[in-house]
Amino acid sequence: MTHDTDDPRAGEEATTDGGTDAAGADDVALDPWGSSTVSDYRKLFDEFGIEEFEAVLGEVPNPHYLMRRGVIFGHRDYRPVARAMREGTDFAVLSGFMPTGDPHIGHKLVFDEIIWHQEQGGDAYGLIADLEAHSARGMTWDEIDEHARDYLLSLLALGFDADEGTLYRQSDNRELQDLAFELGSKARFAEFDSIYGFDGETSVSHMQSVVTQMADILYPQLDGPQPTVIPVGPDQDPHMRLARDVAAKMRYFKITEAYASFELRDAERPLVAR
């Protein structure tokens, strides 16, 4: 599930390396690494299946001011998250930040969303997309370290509870990298070409950073299925669609219950369940 805010770069900053043309929508592109602006994102709703957030606003208990004021204007399947908040069941929130410069107002919008969902009882995740910064933007590791510190300090200063939430860097999270490897086995270059415009000049590391972002999006599911919201700007929507497509190809993210057609002793059940 995703939130879309009016800041097209609220989730992350990036450079160009292809994008997805939105035919019939003022010839704009949803480019996760570009700086193109879109005159009216709502024209993209029909093209990409993004829904108006206003329609779900009444289902959200104590909605955030960004929701009430229409800054958050679109979503994909946010209703399970809203239902989890109403019923007090498990849900998660995750977003990432590519450390390419100083934190700005677009980042604060996402910081606020993560913190608000955490305050509503969600498992909160904040990540530093350092692998993407290095592969897609050519940032040095020293530059990444400096900017990453500023992002994390800003998130903590605004109220993120690090004791209850999870913070990580892509390069330090082996579990994430293992998930990215598995997801990569289901991704195809034709999809990268169609969605991002990748070609023979695109580095393998850049393509791998996309798979890593898919792993980020799905990371909260490793502890068990739960509705998850990913607050991002509309330019990040291609990652959401690809993550959904690739996750659907993996049995891991499709099985919620399993049944055996034979009888088990109590001592055998945990082994078979695993």
PDB file of C-alpha atoms in Angstrom:
ATOM      1  CA  MET A   1       0.000   0.000   0.000  1.00  0.00           C
ATOM      2  CA  THR A   2       1.290   3.462  -0.767  1.00  0.00           C
ATOM      3  CA  HIS A   3       0.589   7.058   0.111  1.00  0.00           C
ATOM      4  CA  ASP A   4       1.230   9.655  -2.555  1.00  0.00           C
ATOM      5  CA  THR A   5       1.989  13.214  -1.484  1.00  0.00           C
ATOM      6  CA  ASP A   6       2.039  16.383  -3.546  1.00  0.00           C
ATOM      7  CA  ASP A   7       5.832  16.583  -3.239  1.00  0.00           C
ATOM      8  CA  PRO A   8       7.001  14.495  -6.225  1.00  0.00           C
ATOM      9  CA  ARG A   9      10.305  13.744  -4.508  1.00  0.00           C
ATOM     10  CA  ALA A  10       9.042  13.320  -0.965  1.00  0.00           C
ATOM     11  CA  GLY A  11      10.315   9.760  -0.620  1.00  0.00           C
ATOM     12  CA  GLU A  12      13.708  10.116  -2.233  1.00  0.00           C
ATOM     13  CA  GLU A  13      15.893  12.217  -4.514  1.00  0.00           C
ATOM     14  CA  ALA A  14      17.481  10.836  -7.689  1.00  0.00           C
ATOM     15  CA  THR A  15      18.870  11.324 -11.182  1.00  0.00           C
ATOM     16  CA  THR A  16      17.537  10.281 -14.552  1.00  0.00           C
ATOM     17  CA  ASP A  17      18.004   6.883 -16.117  1.00  0.00           C
ATOM     18  CA  GLY A  18      14.764   6.282 -17.915  1.00  0.00           C
ATOM     19  CA  GLY A  19      11.145   6.475 -16.798  1.00  0.00           C
ATOM     20  CA  THR A  20       7.621   5.271 -17.446  1.00  0.00           C
ATOM     21  CA  ASP A  21       5.605   7.347 -19.857  1.00  0.00           C
ATOM     22  CA  ALA A  22       2.047   8.059 -18.774  1.00  0.00           C
ATOM     23  CA  ALA A  23       0.249   8.192 -22.093  1.00  0.00           C
ATOM     24  CA  GLY A  24      -2.527  10.730 -22.201  1.00  0.00           C
ATOM     25  CA  ALA A  25      -1.396  12.440 -18.990  1.00  0.00           C
ATOM     26  CA  ASP A  26       0.277  15.553 -20.407  1.00  0.00           C
ATOM     27  CA  ASP A  27       3.117  13.329 -21.684  1.00  0.00           C
ATOM     28  CA  VAL A  28       4.613  13.210 -18.189  1.00  0.00           C
ATOM     29  CA  ALA A  29       6.751  10.414 -16.800  1.00  0.00           C
ATOM     30  CA  LEU A  30       6.871   8.787 -13.415  1.00  0.00           C
ATOM     31  CA  ASP A  31      10.636   8.643 -13.125  1.00  0.00           C
ATOM     32  CA  PRO A  32      12.068   7.620  -9.727  1.00  0.00           C
ATOM     33  CA  TRP A  33      15.459   9.121 -10.632  1.00  0.00           C
ATOM     34  CA  GLY A  34      14.304  12.177 -12.536  1.00  0.00           C
ATOM     35  CA  SER A  35      13.482  15.766 -11.748  1.00  0.00           C
ATOM     36  CA  SER A  36      10.460  16.135 -14.037  1.00  0.00           C
ATOM     37  CA  THR A  37       7.430  17.864 -12.597  1.00  0.00           C
ATOM     38  CA  VAL A  38       3.814  16.944 -13.170  1.00  0.00           C
ATOM     39  CA  SER A  39       1.198  19.655 -13.534  1.00  0.00           C
ATOM     40  CA  ASP A  40      -1.652  17.499 -12.254  1.00  0.00           C
ATOM     41  CA  TYR A  41      -0.869  14.121 -10.705  1.00  0.00           C
ATOM     42  CA  ARG A  42      -4.564  13.295 -10.530  1.00  0.00           C
ATOM     43  CA  LYS A  43      -4.520  12.797 -14.286  1.00  0.00           C
ATOM     44  CA  LEU A  44      -2.345   9.766 -13.601  1.00  0.00           C
ATOM     45  CA  PHE A  45      -4.913   8.005 -11.423  1.00  0.00           C
ATOM     46  CA  ASP A  46      -6.664   6.233 -14.276  1.00  0.00           C
ATOM     47  CA  GLU A  47      -3.351   5.454 -15.995  1.00  0.00           C
ATOM     48  CA  PHE A  48      -1.735   3.754 -13.004  1.00  0.00           C
ATOM     49  CA  GLY A  49      -4.648   2.718 -10.800  1.00  0.00           C
ATOM     50  CA  ILE A  50      -3.990   5.179  -7.973  1.00  0.00           C
ATOM     51  CA  GLU A  51      -7.125   5.960  -5.950  1.00  0.00           C
ATOM     52  CA  GLU A  52      -8.232   9.282  -4.462  1.00  0.00           C
ATOM     53  CA  PHE A  53      -7.320   9.370  -0.771  1.00  0.00           C
ATOM     54  CA  GLU A  54     -10.383  11.456   0.014  1.00  0.00           C
ATOM     55  CA  ALA A  55     -12.565   8.381  -0.536  1.00  0.00           C
ATOM     56  CA  VAL A  56     -10.865   6.510   2.322  1.00  0.00           C
ATOM     57  CA  LEU A  57     -10.380   9.470   4.672  1.00  0.00           C
ATOM     58  CA  GLY A  58     -13.553   8.722   6.669  1.00  0.00           C
ATOM     59  CA  GLU A  59     -12.237   5.249   7.516  1.00  0.00           C
ATOM     60  CA  VAL A  60      -9.049   6.572   9.138  1.00  0.00           C
ATOM     61  CA  PRO A  61      -9.271   7.168  12.902  1.00  0.00           C
ATOM     62  CA  ASN A  62      -7.903  10.592  13.862  1.00  0.00           C
ATOM     63  CA  PRO A  63      -6.461  11.259  10.372  1.00  0.00           C
ATOM     64  CA  HIS A  64      -3.175  13.095  10.042  1.00  0.00           C
ATOM     65  CA  TYR A  65      -3.326  16.753   9.023  1.00  0.00           C
ATOM     66  CA  LEU A  66      -1.589  15.912   5.734  1.00  0.00           C
ATOM     67  CA  MET A  67      -4.528  13.618   4.982  1.00  0.00           C
ATOM     68  CA  ARG A  68      -7.167  16.153   6.011  1.00  0.00           C
ATOM     69  CA  ARG A  69      -5.596  18.929   3.932  1.00  0.00           C
ATOM     70  CA  GLY A  70      -5.261  16.825   0.798  1.00  0.00           C
ATOM     71  CA  VAL A  71      -1.462  16.852   0.740  1.00  0.00           C
ATOM     72  CA  ILE A  72      -1.730  13.076   0.790  1.00  0.00           C
ATOM     73  CA  PHE A  73      -3.999  12.724  -2.220  1.00  0.00           C
ATOM     74  CA  GLY A  74      -3.644   9.168  -3.525  1.00  0.00           C
ATOM     75  CA  HIS A  75      -3.269   5.603  -2.306  1.00  0.00           C
ATOM     76  CA  ARG A  76      -3.171   1.959  -3.268  1.00  0.00           C
ATOM     77  CA  ASP A  77      -5.215  -0.287  -0.951  1.00  0.00           C
ATOM     78  CA  TYR A  78      -4.858   1.809   2.194  1.00  0.00           C
ATOM     79  CA  ARG A  79      -8.098   0.420   3.596  1.00  0.00           C
ATOM     80  CA  PRO A  80      -6.459  -2.645   5.257  1.00  0.00           C
ATOM     81  CA  VAL A  81      -4.123  -0.252   7.106  1.00  0.00           C
ATOM     82  CA  ALA A  82      -7.044   1.924   8.208  1.00  0.00           C
ATOM     83  CA  ARG A  83      -8.942  -1.163   9.349  1.00  0.00           C
ATOM     84  CA  ALA A  84      -5.923  -2.374  11.340  1.00  0.00           C
ATOM     85  CA  MET A  85      -5.748   0.988  13.114  1.00  0.00           C
ATOM     86  CA  ARG A  86      -9.456   0.867  13.948  1.00  0.00           C
ATOM     87  CA  GLU A  87      -9.316  -2.717  15.194  1.00  0.00           C
ATOM     88  CA  GLY A  88      -5.947  -2.532  16.934  1.00  0.00           C
ATOM     89  CA  THR A  89      -4.372  -5.279  14.834  1.00  0.00           C
ATOM     90  CA  ASP A  90      -0.856  -5.444  13.377  1.00  0.00           C
ATOM     91  CA  PHE A  91       0.242  -3.167  10.569  1.00  0.00           C
ATOM     92  CA  ALA A  92       3.489  -1.533   9.481  1.00  0.00           C
ATOM     93  CA  VAL A  93       4.853   1.627   7.902  1.00  0.00           C
ATOM     94  CA  LEU A  94       8.134   1.871   5.977  1.00  0.00           C
ATOM     95  CA  SER A  95       9.861   4.461   3.871  1.00  0.00           C
ATOM     96  CA  GLY A  96      13.416   5.100   2.741  1.00  0.00           C
ATOM     97  CA  PHE A  97      15.672   8.042   2.146  1.00  0.00           C
ATOM     98  CA  MET A  98      18.467   8.275  -0.371  1.00  0.00           C
ATOM     99  CA  PRO A  99      21.258  10.291   1.292  1.00  0.00           C
ATOM    100  CA  THR A 100      22.207  12.634  -1.534  1.00  0.00           C
ATOM    101  CA  GLY A 101      21.913  16.004   0.206  1.00  0.00           C
ATOM    102  CA  ASP A 102      20.498  17.845   3.183  1.00  0.00           C
ATOM    103  CA  PRO A 103      17.046  16.872   4.475  1.00  0.00           C
ATOM    104  CA  HIS A 104      14.344  19.157   3.048  1.00  0.00           C
ATOM    105  CA  ILE A 105      10.612  19.797   3.438  1.00  0.00           C
ATOM    106  CA  GLY A 106       9.720  16.846   1.217  1.00  0.00           C
ATOM    107  CA  HIS A 107      11.574  14.513   3.548  1.00  0.00           C
ATOM    108  CA  LYS A 108       9.814  16.040   6.545  1.00  0.00           C
ATOM    109  CA  LEU A 109       6.438  15.135   5.045  1.00  0.00           C
ATOM    110  CA  VAL A 110       7.531  11.504   4.932  1.00  0.00           C
ATOM    111  CA  PHE A 111       9.148  11.687   8.400  1.00  0.00           C
ATOM    112  CA  ASP A 112       5.836  12.971   9.762  1.00  0.00           C
ATOM    113  CA  GLU A 113       3.885  10.143   8.126  1.00  0.00           C
ATOM    114  CA  ILE A 114       6.182   7.439   9.486  1.00  0.00           C
ATOM    115  CA  ILE A 115       6.039   8.900  12.990  1.00  0.00           C
ATOM    116  CA  TRP A 116       2.245   9.338  12.900  1.00  0.00           C
ATOM    117  CA  HIS A 117       1.679   5.736  11.826  1.00  0.00           C
ATOM    118  CA  GLN A 118       4.054   4.594  14.557  1.00  0.00           C
ATOM    119  CA  GLU A 119       2.030   6.587  17.080  1.00  0.00           C
ATOM    120  CA  GLN A 120      -1.110   4.840  15.823  1.00  0.00           C
ATOM    121  CA  GLY A 121       0.435   1.484  16.765  1.00  0.00           C
ATOM    122  CA  GLY A 122       2.246   0.498  13.575  1.00  0.00           C
ATOM    123  CA  ASP A 123       5.606  -1.239  13.329  1.00  0.00           C
ATOM    124  CA  ALA A 124       7.737   1.570  11.907  1.00  0.00           C
ATOM    125  CA  TYR A 125      10.740   1.190   9.606  1.00  0.00           C
ATOM    126  CA  GLY A 126      13.074   3.912   8.375  1.00  0.00           C
ATOM    127  CA  LEU A 127      15.894   3.029   6.030  1.00  0.00           C
ATOM    128  CA  ILE A 128      18.855   4.674   4.363  1.00  0.00           C
ATOM    129  CA  ALA A 129      19.013   3.760   0.678  1.00  0.00           C
ATOM    130  CA  ASP A 130      22.786   3.923   0.527  1.00  0.00           C
ATOM    131  CA  LEU A 131      23.169   1.232  -2.157  1.00  0.00           C
ATOM    132  CA  GLU A 132      20.885   3.217  -4.439  1.00  0.00           C
ATOM    133  CA  ALA A 133      22.721   6.475  -3.683  1.00  0.00           C
ATOM    134  CA  HIS A 134      26.021   4.864  -4.628  1.00  0.00           C
ATOM    135  CA  SER A 135      24.815   3.046  -7.755  1.00  0.00           C
ATOM    136  CA  ALA A 136      22.281   5.528  -9.180  1.00  0.00           C
ATOM    137  CA  ARG A 137      23.816   8.831  -8.071  1.00  0.00           C
ATOM    138  CA  GLY A 138      27.500   7.991  -7.824  1.00  0.00           C
ATOM    139  CA  MET A 139      27.740   9.245  -4.234  1.00  0.00           C
ATOM    140  CA  THR A 140      30.913   8.359  -2.371  1.00  0.00           C
ATOM    141  CA  TRP A 141      30.601   6.359   0.825  1.00  0.00           C
ATOM    142  CA  ASP A 142      31.951   9.291   2.852  1.00  0.00           C
ATOM    143  CA  GLU A 143      29.257  11.563   1.416  1.00  0.00           C
ATOM    144  CA  ILE A 144      26.624   8.921   2.089  1.00  0.00           C
ATOM    145  CA  ASP A 145      27.739   8.566   5.728  1.00  0.00           C
ATOM    146  CA  GLU A 146      27.508  12.319   6.303  1.00  0.00           C
ATOM    147  CA  HIS A 147      24.050  12.714   4.770  1.00  0.00           C
ATOM    148  CA  ALA A 148      22.710   9.506   6.336  1.00  0.00           C
ATOM    149  CA  ARG A 149      23.553  10.853   9.782  1.00  0.00           C
ATOM    150  CA  ASP A 150      21.600  14.047   9.069  1.00  0.00           C
ATOM    151  CA  TYR A 151      18.547  12.113   7.853  1.00  0.00           C
ATOM    152  CA  LEU A 152      18.468   9.818  10.865  1.00  0.00           C
ATOM    153  CA  LEU A 153      19.013  12.641  13.351  1.00  0.00           C
ATOM    154  CA  SER A 154      16.154  14.574  11.753  1.00  0.00           C
ATOM    155  CA  LEU A 155      13.835  11.575  11.934  1.00  0.00           C
ATOM    156  CA  LEU A 156      14.699  10.999  15.600  1.00  0.00           C
ATOM    157  CA  ALA A 157      14.390  14.678  16.480  1.00  0.00           C
ATOM    158  CA  LEU A 158      10.882  14.789  15.030  1.00  0.00           C
ATOM    159  CA  GLY A 159       9.745  11.945  17.267  1.00  0.00           C
ATOM    160  CA  PHE A 160      10.590   8.552  15.768  1.00  0.00           C
ATOM    161  CA  ASP A 161      10.819   5.984  18.588  1.00  0.00           C
ATOM    162  CA  ALA A 162      13.981   4.016  17.809  1.00  0.00           C
ATOM    163  CA  ASP A 163      13.357   1.631  20.700  1.00  0.00           C
ATOM    164  CA  GLU A 164      10.055   0.522  19.170  1.00  0.00           C
ATOM    165  CA  GLY A 165      10.908   0.993  15.494  1.00  0.00           C
ATOM    166  CA  THR A 166      13.553  -0.308  13.110  1.00  0.00           C
ATOM    167  CA  LEU A 167      16.286   1.711  11.399  1.00  0.00           C
ATOM    168  CA  TYR A 168      18.735   0.221   8.911  1.00  0.00           C
ATOM    169  CA  ARG A 169      21.051   0.852   5.985  1.00  0.00           C
ATOM    170  CA  GLN A 170      20.614  -1.293   2.905  1.00  0.00           C
ATOM    171  CA  SER A 171      24.306  -2.168   2.831  1.00  0.00           C
ATOM    172  CA  ASP A 172      24.280  -3.392   6.452  1.00  0.00           C
ATOM    173  CA  ASN A 173      21.137  -5.515   6.313  1.00  0.00           C
ATOM    174  CA  ARG A 174      22.039  -9.036   5.198  1.00  0.00           C
ATOM    175  CA  GLU A 175      18.470 -10.297   5.612  1.00  0.00           C
ATOM    176  CA  LEU A 176      17.324  -7.584   3.202  1.00  0.00           C
ATOM    177  CA  GLN A 177      20.047  -8.478   0.709  1.00  0.00           C
ATOM    178  CA  ASP A 178      19.064 -12.148   0.824  1.00  0.00           C
ATOM    179  CA  LEU A 179      15.453 -11.179   0.098  1.00  0.00           C
ATOM    180  CA  ALA A 180      16.611  -8.959  -2.778  1.00  0.00           C
ATOM    181  CA  PHE A 181      18.541 -11.893  -4.249  1.00  0.00           C
ATOM    182  CA  GLU A 182      15.426 -14.076  -4.170  1.00  0.00           C
ATOM    183  CA  LEU A 183      13.275 -11.326  -5.684  1.00  0.00           C
ATOM    184  CA  GLY A 184      15.871 -10.808  -8.398  1.00  0.00           C
ATOM    185  CA  SER A 185      15.362 -14.389  -9.525  1.00  0.00           C
ATOM    186  CA  LYS A 186      11.779 -13.454 -10.435  1.00  0.00           C
ATOM    187  CA  ALA A 187      12.539 -10.096 -12.073  1.00  0.00           C
ATOM    188  CA  ARG A 188      13.242  -9.794 -15.792  1.00  0.00           C
ATOM    189  CA  PHE A 189      15.161  -7.213 -17.784  1.00  0.00           C
ATOM    190  CA  ALA A 190      12.129  -6.746 -20.034  1.00  0.00           C
ATOM    191  CA  GLU A 191      10.232  -5.432 -16.992  1.00  0.00           C
ATOM    192  CA  PHE A 192      13.059  -3.020 -16.158  1.00  0.00           C
ATOM    193  CA  ASP A 193      13.101  -1.829 -19.760  1.00  0.00           C
ATOM    194  CA  SER A 194       9.332  -1.332 -19.864  1.00  0.00           C
ATOM    195  CA  ILE A 195       8.970   0.336 -16.470  1.00  0.00           C
ATOM    196  CA  TYR A 196      12.182   2.360 -16.180  1.00  0.00           C
ATOM    197  CA  GLY A 197      13.515   2.584 -19.701  1.00  0.00           C
ATOM    198  CA  PHE A 198      16.721   0.777 -18.734  1.00  0.00           C
ATOM    199  CA  ASP A 199      18.973  -0.074 -21.663  1.00  0.00           C
ATOM    200  CA  GLY A 200      22.466  -1.264 -22.486  1.00  0.00           C
ATOM    201  CA  GLU A 201      23.974   1.788 -20.789  1.00  0.00           C
ATOM    202  CA  THR A 202      22.343   1.057 -17.423  1.00  0.00           C
ATOM    203  CA  SER A 203      24.748  -0.408 -14.879  1.00  0.00           C
ATOM    204  CA  VAL A 204      24.029  -3.758 -13.285  1.00  0.00           C
ATOM    205  CA  SER A 205      24.392  -2.125  -9.857  1.00  0.00           C
ATOM    206  CA  HIS A 206      21.631   0.340 -10.719  1.00  0.00           C
ATOM    207  CA  MET A 207      19.334  -2.511 -11.700  1.00  0.00           C
ATOM    208  CA  GLN A 208      20.258  -4.344  -8.509  1.00  0.00           C
ATOM    209  CA  SER A 209      19.347  -1.259  -6.483  1.00  0.00           C
ATOM    210  CA  VAL A 210      15.815  -1.518  -7.884  1.00  0.00           C
ATOM    211  CA  VAL A 211      15.573  -5.118  -6.684  1.00  0.00           C
ATOM    212  CA  THR A 212      16.865  -3.973  -3.297  1.00  0.00           C
ATOM    213  CA  GLN A 213      14.108  -1.367  -3.136  1.00  0.00           C
ATOM    214  CA  MET A 214      11.553  -4.081  -3.824  1.00  0.00           C
ATOM    215  CA  ALA A 215      13.045  -5.966  -0.889  1.00  0.00           C
ATOM    216  CA  ASP A 216      12.716  -2.834   1.250  1.00  0.00           C
ATOM    217  CA  ILE A 217       9.026  -2.574   0.363  1.00  0.00           C
ATOM    218  CA  LEU A 218       8.412  -6.211   1.302  1.00  0.00           C
ATOM    219  CA  TYR A 219      10.776  -6.328   4.280  1.00  0.00           C
ATOM    220  CA  PRO A 220       8.081  -5.889   6.985  1.00  0.00           C
ATOM    221  CA  GLN A 221       6.391  -9.062   5.705  1.00  0.00           C
ATOM    222  CA  LEU A 222       9.300 -11.279   6.764  1.00  0.00           C
ATOM    223  CA  ASP A 223       7.955 -11.440  10.313  1.00  0.00           C
ATOM    224  CA  GLY A 224       4.526 -12.429   9.041  1.00  0.00           C
ATOM    225  CA  PRO A 225       1.937 -10.924   6.692  1.00  0.00           C
ATOM    226  CA  GLN A 226       0.585  -7.550   7.765  1.00  0.00           C
ATOM    227  CA  PRO A 227      -0.860  -4.563   5.904  1.00  0.00           C
ATOM    228  CA  THR A 228       1.931  -2.089   5.236  1.00  0.00           C
ATOM    229  CA  VAL A 229       1.908   1.505   4.051  1.00  0.00           C
ATOM    230  CA  ILE A 230       4.879   2.947   2.138  1.00  0.00           C
ATOM    231  CA  PRO A 231       4.715   6.775   2.198  1.00  0.00           C
ATOM    232  CA  VAL A 232       6.331   8.042  -1.013  1.00  0.00           C
ATOM    233  CA  GLY A 233       5.919  10.637  -3.706  1.00  0.00           C
ATOM    234  CA  PRO A 234       4.086   9.687  -6.920  1.00  0.00           C
ATOM    235  CA  ASP A 235       7.383   9.390  -8.808  1.00  0.00           C
ATOM    236  CA  GLN A 236       8.146   6.268  -6.757  1.00  0.00           C
ATOM    237  CA  ASP A 237       5.004   4.460  -7.926  1.00  0.00           C
ATOM    238  CA  PRO A 238       6.895   2.374 -10.532  1.00  0.00           C
ATOM    239  CA  HIS A 239       8.748   0.670  -7.661  1.00  0.00           C
ATOM    240  CA  MET A 240       5.427  -0.159  -5.988  1.00  0.00           C
ATOM    241  CA  ARG A 241       3.956  -1.731  -9.099  1.00  0.00           C
ATOM    242  CA  LEU A 242       7.063  -3.777  -9.826  1.00  0.00           C
ATOM    243  CA  ALA A 243       7.295  -4.950  -6.198  1.00  0.00           C
ATOM    244  CA  ARG A 244       3.705  -6.161  -6.367  1.00  0.00           C
ATOM    245  CA  ASP A 245       4.263  -7.969  -9.641  1.00  0.00           C
ATOM    246  CA  VAL A 246       7.430  -9.711  -8.482  1.00  0.00           C
ATOM    247  CA  ALA A 247       5.999 -10.584  -5.044  1.00  0.00           C
ATOM    248  CA  ALA A 248       3.044 -12.243  -6.776  1.00  0.00           C
ATOM    249  CA  LYS A 249       5.483 -14.612  -8.511  1.00  0.00           C
ATOM    250  CA  MET A 250       6.939 -15.816  -5.206  1.00  0.00           C
ATOM    251  CA  ARG A 251       5.135 -18.508  -3.251  1.00  0.00           C
ATOM    252  CA  TYR A 252       6.545 -17.001  -0.059  1.00  0.00           C
ATOM    253  CA  PHE A 253       4.264 -13.963  -0.268  1.00  0.00           C
ATOM    254  CA  LYS A 254       1.195 -15.861  -1.481  1.00  0.00           C
ATOM    255  CA  ILE A 255       0.758 -18.560   1.165  1.00  0.00           C
ATOM    256  CA  THR A 256      -1.125 -17.451   4.285  1.00  0.00           C
ATOM    257  CA  GLU A 257      -2.406 -20.851   5.481  1.00  0.00           C
ATOM    258  CA  ALA A 258      -1.299 -24.399   4.823  1.00  0.00           C
ATOM    259  CA  TYR A 259      -3.105 -27.681   5.335  1.00  0.00           C
ATOM    260  CA  ALA A 260      -1.787 -31.220   5.506  1.00  0.00           C
ATOM    261  CA  SER A 261      -3.768 -34.151   4.162  1.00  0.00           C
ATOM    262  CA  PHE A 262      -2.301 -36.505   6.752  1.00  0.00           C
ATOM    263  CA  GLU A 263      -2.414 -36.729  10.514  1.00  0.00           C
ATOM    264  CA  LEU A 264       0.390 -35.257  12.639  1.00  0.00           C
ATOM    265  CA  ARG A 265       1.487 -35.778  16.206  1.00  0.00           C
ATOM    266  CA  ASP A 266       1.779 -32.613  18.284  1.00  0.00           C
ATOM    267  CA  ALA A 267       5.573 -32.869  18.317  1.00  0.00           C
ATOM    268  CA  GLU A 268       5.621 -32.936  14.492  1.00  0.00           C
ATOM    269  CA  ARG A 269       3.493 -29.864  13.918  1.00  0.00           C
ATOM    270  CA  PRO A 270       6.185 -27.171  14.462  1.00  0.00           C
ATOM    271  CA  LEU A 271       8.553 -28.942  12.056  1.00  0.00           C
ATOM    272  CA  VAL A 272       5.941 -29.277   9.311  1.00  0.00           C
ATOM    273  CA  ALA A 273       4.827 -25.686   9.826  1.00  0.00           C
ATOM    274  CA  ARG A 274       8.377 -24.476   9.247  1.00  0.00           C
TER     275      ARG A 274
END
